[in-house]
GROMACS .gro file of C-alpha atoms in nm:
model
  252
    1MET     CA    1  -0.748  -0.508   2.144
    2LEU     CA    2  -0.928  -0.239   1.939
    3PHE     CA    3  -0.870   0.121   2.041
    4ASN     CA    4  -1.161   0.346   1.940
    5ASP     CA    5  -0.938   0.646   1.871
    6THR     CA    6  -0.699   0.458   1.644
    7LEU     CA    7  -0.603   0.616   1.313
    8PHE     CA    8  -0.512   0.394   1.020
    9ILE     CA    9  -0.234   0.554   0.822
   10GLY     CA   10  -0.089   0.461   0.486
   11ILE     CA   11   0.245   0.605   0.377
   12ASP     CA   12   0.390   0.604   0.028
   13PRO     CA   13   0.760   0.699   0.001
   14THR     CA   14   0.781   0.671  -0.379
   15SER     CA   15   0.673   1.026  -0.456
   16SER     CA   16   0.883   1.189  -0.726
   17HIS     CA   17   0.927   1.510  -0.526
   18GLN     CA   18   1.124   1.334  -0.251
   19SER     CA   19   0.863   1.361   0.020
   20TYR     CA   20   0.616   1.113   0.165
   21THR     CA   21   0.248   1.095   0.074
   22TYR     CA   22   0.030   0.986   0.362
   23ALA     CA   23  -0.339   0.914   0.414
   24ALA     CA   24  -0.524   0.859   0.741
   25LEU     CA   25  -0.861   0.689   0.795
   26ASP     CA   26  -1.062   0.669   1.115
   27LYS     CA   27  -1.251   0.364   1.243
   28GLY     CA   28  -1.547   0.452   1.018
   29LEU     CA   29  -1.324   0.471   0.709
   30HIS     CA   30  -1.364   0.848   0.688
   31LEU     CA   31  -1.071   1.033   0.536
   32VAL     CA   32  -0.900   1.227   0.814
   33ALA     CA   33  -0.585   1.340   0.635
   34LEU     CA   34  -0.435   1.323   0.287
   35ALA     CA   35  -0.114   1.517   0.242
   36ASP     CA   36   0.251   1.525   0.141
   37GLY     CA   37   0.527   1.597   0.386
   38GLU     CA   38   0.891   1.555   0.467
   39LEU     CA   39   0.985   1.271   0.700
   40GLU     CA   40   0.979   1.481   1.016
   41ASP     CA   41   0.635   1.619   0.927
   42VAL     CA   42   0.497   1.269   0.879
   43ILE     CA   43   0.646   1.142   1.205
   44ALA     CA   44   0.511   1.445   1.391
   45PHE     CA   45   0.161   1.376   1.256
   46ILE     CA   46   0.179   1.009   1.355
   47ALA     CA   47   0.331   1.078   1.697
   48GLY     CA   48   0.044   1.315   1.773
   49GLN     CA   49  -0.211   1.033   1.752
   50PRO     CA   50  -0.327   0.849   2.067
   51SER     CA   51  -0.314   0.523   1.870
   52ALA     CA   52  -0.206   0.439   1.513
   53ILE     CA   53  -0.160   0.147   1.277
   54VAL     CA   54   0.077   0.244   0.995
   55ALA     CA   55   0.106   0.058   0.665
   56VAL     CA   56   0.412   0.142   0.456
   57ASN     CA   57   0.445   0.095   0.081
   58ALA     CA   58   0.808  -0.010   0.095
   59PRO     CA   59   1.014  -0.318   0.185
   60SER     CA   60   1.064  -0.359   0.558
   61GLY     CA   61   1.375  -0.573   0.522
   62LEU     CA   62   1.664  -0.649   0.289
   63ASN     CA   63   1.697  -0.952   0.066
   64ARG     CA   64   1.860  -1.210   0.294
   65GLY     CA   65   1.917  -1.467   0.025
   66LEU     CA   66   1.634  -1.694   0.136
   67VAL     CA   67   1.530  -1.761  -0.221
   68ARG     CA   68   1.881  -1.883  -0.297
   69GLU     CA   69   1.887  -2.097   0.017
   70LYS     CA   70   1.551  -2.254  -0.060
   71ASN     CA   71   1.608  -2.280  -0.432
   72LYS     CA   72   1.668  -2.653  -0.435
   73ASP     CA   73   1.354  -2.737  -0.242
   74MET     CA   74   1.108  -2.465  -0.334
   75PHE     CA   75   1.209  -2.304  -0.660
   76LYS     CA   76   1.358  -2.578  -0.875
   77SER     CA   77   1.186  -2.453  -1.191
   78LEU     CA   78   1.302  -2.091  -1.153
   79LYS     CA   79   1.592  -1.929  -1.329
   80SER     CA   80   1.883  -1.785  -1.133
   81ARG     CA   81   1.753  -1.429  -1.166
   82ALA     CA   82   1.485  -1.522  -0.911
   83VAL     CA   83   1.744  -1.488  -0.634
   84GLY     CA   84   1.722  -1.110  -0.680
   85PHE     CA   85   1.388  -1.109  -0.500
   86ARG     CA   86   1.276  -1.155  -0.145
   87VAL     CA   87   1.044  -1.449  -0.086
   88ALA     CA   88   0.742  -1.215  -0.069
   89GLU     CA   89   0.827  -1.051  -0.399
   90LEU     CA   90   0.886  -1.382  -0.573
   91GLU     CA   91   0.554  -1.519  -0.447
   92LEU     CA   92   0.375  -1.217  -0.593
   93ARG     CA   93   0.555  -1.246  -0.926
   94GLU     CA   94   0.464  -1.614  -0.946
   95ARG     CA   95   0.102  -1.499  -0.924
   96GLY     CA   96   0.150  -1.261  -1.215
   97ILE     CA   97   0.184  -0.948  -0.999
   98THR     CA   98   0.485  -0.755  -1.121
   99VAL     CA   99   0.685  -0.601  -0.837
  100SER     CA  100   1.049  -0.502  -0.815
  101GLY     CA  101   1.306  -0.694  -0.614
  102THR     CA  102   1.488  -0.576  -0.303
  103PRO     CA  103   1.872  -0.585  -0.304
  104SER     CA  104   2.077  -0.740  -0.025
  105THR     CA  105   2.252  -0.417   0.078
  106VAL     CA  106   2.110  -0.075   0.161
  107SER     CA  107   2.352   0.102  -0.072
  108ALA     CA  108   2.225  -0.100  -0.368
  109CYS     CA  109   1.862  -0.009  -0.298
  110PRO     CA  110   1.686   0.267  -0.494
  111ALA     CA  111   1.619   0.594  -0.313
  112TRP     CA  112   1.254   0.517  -0.236
  113VAL     CA  113   1.345   0.187  -0.069
  114GLN     CA  114   1.610   0.360   0.141
  115ALA     CA  115   1.349   0.623   0.233
  116GLY     CA  116   1.125   0.338   0.347
  117PHE     CA  117   1.400   0.193   0.567
  118THR     CA  118   1.452   0.536   0.723
  119LEU     CA  119   1.080   0.560   0.795
  120TYR     CA  120   1.070   0.217   0.961
  121ARG     CA  121   1.365   0.314   1.184
  122LYS     CA  122   1.190   0.636   1.283
  123LEU     CA  123   0.872   0.446   1.366
  124GLU     CA  124   1.063   0.200   1.582
  125LYS     CA  125   1.230   0.486   1.769
  126ALA     CA  126   0.886   0.639   1.820
  127GLY     CA  127   0.772   0.321   1.996
  128PHE     CA  128   0.603   0.132   1.714
  129ASN     CA  129   0.595  -0.248   1.713
  130THR     CA  130   0.567  -0.484   1.419
  131TYR     CA  131   0.210  -0.595   1.347
  132PRO     CA  132   0.055  -0.802   1.495
  133SER     CA  133   0.138  -0.710   1.853
  134GLU     CA  134  -0.116  -0.778   2.125
  135ASN     CA  135  -0.251  -0.477   2.319
  136VAL     CA  136  -0.009  -0.234   2.153
  137LYS     CA  137  -0.139   0.107   2.043
  138TYR     CA  138   0.134   0.174   1.786
  139GLN     CA  139   0.207  -0.082   1.514
  140PHE     CA  140   0.341  -0.086   1.161
  141LEU     CA  141   0.323  -0.329   0.872
  142GLU     CA  142   0.449  -0.357   0.515
  143THR     CA  143   0.222  -0.356   0.214
  144GLN     CA  144   0.256  -0.315  -0.163
  145PRO     CA  145   0.012  -0.085  -0.347
  146HIS     CA  146   0.018  -0.245  -0.692
  147ALA     CA  147  -0.030  -0.589  -0.540
  148ALA     CA  148  -0.305  -0.454  -0.314
  149PHE     CA  149  -0.505  -0.321  -0.607
  150CYS     CA  150  -0.444  -0.642  -0.802
  151VAL     CA  151  -0.594  -0.860  -0.530
  152MET     CA  152  -0.884  -0.621  -0.473
  153ALA     CA  153  -0.969  -0.614  -0.845
  154GLY     CA  154  -0.896  -0.981  -0.906
  155VAL     CA  155  -0.704  -0.875  -1.217
  156THR     CA  156  -0.411  -0.652  -1.301
  157PRO     CA  157  -0.556  -0.298  -1.298
  158GLN     CA  158  -0.506  -0.036  -1.566
  159PRO     CA  159  -0.187   0.177  -1.534
  160LYS     CA  160  -0.219   0.399  -1.229
  161THR     CA  161  -0.129   0.717  -1.416
  162SER     CA  162  -0.401   0.664  -1.677
  163LEU     CA  163  -0.752   0.806  -1.641
  164GLU     CA  164  -0.894   0.453  -1.646
  165GLY     CA  165  -0.647   0.340  -1.380
  166LYS     CA  166  -0.726   0.631  -1.149
  167ILE     CA  167  -1.102   0.573  -1.174
  168GLN     CA  168  -1.060   0.197  -1.130
  169ARG     CA  169  -0.850   0.228  -0.814
  170GLN     CA  170  -1.071   0.493  -0.659
  171LEU     CA  171  -1.381   0.286  -0.735
  172LEU     CA  172  -1.227  -0.024  -0.576
  173LEU     CA  173  -1.173   0.164  -0.249
  174TYR     CA  174  -1.508   0.342  -0.269
  175GLU     CA  175  -1.690   0.011  -0.317
  176ALA     CA  176  -1.492  -0.132  -0.023
  177GLY     CA  177  -1.645   0.133   0.201
  178VAL     CA  178  -1.373   0.397   0.215
  179ARG     CA  179  -1.546   0.736   0.234
  180LEU     CA  180  -1.390   0.892  -0.073
  181LYS     CA  181  -1.531   1.100  -0.356
  182ASP     CA  182  -1.745   0.879  -0.579
  183PRO     CA  183  -1.535   0.845  -0.896
  184MET     CA  184  -1.849   0.788  -1.102
  185ASP     CA  185  -1.934   1.155  -1.045
  186PHE     CA  186  -1.651   1.223  -1.289
  187PHE     CA  187  -1.871   1.111  -1.577
  188GLU     CA  188  -2.167   1.320  -1.462
  189GLU     CA  189  -1.947   1.630  -1.475
  190ILE     CA  190  -1.840   1.571  -1.835
  191THR     CA  191  -2.029   1.785  -2.084
  192ARG     CA  192  -1.989   1.849  -2.455
  193HIS     CA  193  -1.858   2.197  -2.376
  194LYS     CA  194  -1.600   2.070  -2.126
  195MET     CA  195  -1.478   1.806  -2.370
  196LEU     CA  196  -1.439   2.066  -2.645
  197LYS     CA  197  -1.246   2.296  -2.411
  198GLY     CA  198  -1.042   2.013  -2.260
  199THR     CA  199  -1.151   2.102  -1.906
  200TRP     CA  200  -1.191   1.762  -1.745
  201PRO     CA  201  -1.317   1.738  -1.384
  202LEU     CA  202  -0.990   1.586  -1.263
  203ASP     CA  203  -1.036   1.739  -0.919
  204LEU     CA  204  -1.279   1.453  -0.849
  205LEU     CA  205  -0.998   1.200  -0.881
  206TYR     CA  206  -0.702   1.142  -0.653
  207LEU     CA  207  -0.341   1.142  -0.768
  208PRO     CA  208  -0.163   0.805  -0.817
  209GLU     CA  209   0.057   0.844  -0.508
  210GLN     CA  210  -0.250   0.944  -0.305
  211MET     CA  211  -0.431   0.630  -0.418
  212ASP     CA  212  -0.129   0.422  -0.317
  213ALA     CA  213  -0.131   0.581   0.029
  214LEU     CA  214  -0.507   0.531   0.058
  215VAL     CA  215  -0.495   0.159  -0.022
  216ALA     CA  216  -0.220   0.122   0.238
  217ALA     CA  217  -0.439   0.300   0.495
  218TYR     CA  218  -0.729   0.070   0.405
  219THR     CA  219  -0.502  -0.232   0.453
  220ALA     CA  220  -0.407  -0.097   0.796
  221TRP     CA  221  -0.778  -0.060   0.880
  222LEU     CA  222  -0.850  -0.419   0.775
  223SER     CA  223  -0.562  -0.546   0.988
  224ILE     CA  224  -0.752  -0.443   1.301
  225HIS     CA  225  -1.120  -0.443   1.205
  226LYS     CA  226  -1.122  -0.745   0.973
  227PRO     CA  227  -0.791  -0.928   1.015
  228GLU     CA  228  -0.946  -1.240   0.864
  229ASN     CA  229  -0.956  -1.051   0.532
  230ILE     CA  230  -0.580  -0.992   0.530
  231SER     CA  231  -0.337  -1.218   0.345
  232THR     CA  232   0.039  -1.222   0.385
  233VAL     CA  233   0.320  -1.340   0.161
  234GLY     CA  234   0.687  -1.378   0.237
  235ASP     CA  235   0.915  -1.474   0.521
  236PRO     CA  236   0.915  -1.282   0.852
  237SER     CA  237   1.294  -1.252   0.855
  238GLU     CA  238   1.286  -1.055   0.527
  239GLY     CA  239   0.949  -0.886   0.571
  240LEU     CA  240   0.591  -0.994   0.518
  241ILE     CA  241   0.374  -0.811   0.265
  242HIS     CA  242   0.016  -0.766   0.386
  243LEU     CA  243  -0.261  -0.754   0.126
  244PRO     CA  244  -0.630  -0.653   0.157
  245GLU     CA  245  -0.788  -0.977   0.040
  246LYS     CA  246  -0.867  -1.301   0.224
  247ASN     CA  247  -0.786  -1.545  -0.054
  248LEU     CA  248  -0.520  -1.490  -0.319
  249LYS     CA  249  -0.566  -1.622  -0.671
  250GLU     CA  250  -0.299  -1.833  -0.832
  251LYS     CA  251  -0.277  -1.593  -1.126
  252TYR     CA  252  -0.371  -1.229  -1.183
   0.00000   0.00000   0.00000
């Protein structure tokens, strides 16, 4: 069931300043919110919405050793280090998409992964259900921003902190219909004088963590408006990673 007042929210907990970056899109892919906030601020924003689909750029579950259990049947050619990944993460790495693994205990997880777990718990307490849930106004799902941009581009994108990487990511979302600033305007604003003075029009480009939150929000939007264009990897017991592309390539 599609609720007309649903917001599609992407949250990135990997920000270096220990807060969450979040982006919200409406049904027309207009940018409603793009901000940083502490956990309680983010939850308050989400809880104030009449309906919301939230995509989180963090693992939704611990490594449960499924790769080790299935090693004999599914991963005979892999080295033992593969057991350090969840099934979803290993499937991405096999496609050439480099993502980090998730440990089997919370204490062994890096701070941003633990922040993600805290966010999922807060969402559950706020009444959110795991996507897909029929006729439920509040749902959440897991995504992975680097993998999302890989599948959208069809290749591994330029580093997200580089000028090329920022323009590439913003252009991918802009071409997908997200109502963002046109990154190509960046080049129209470059003049000989500005280049000599080193005053680049960087205000036309979004920050890396903002782009990560935006691609998560776009994935949330697809999950409702065009679910046939969503792919998933992984095992439900460890967490499925949802990606904004119908068909995944064997190699990126």
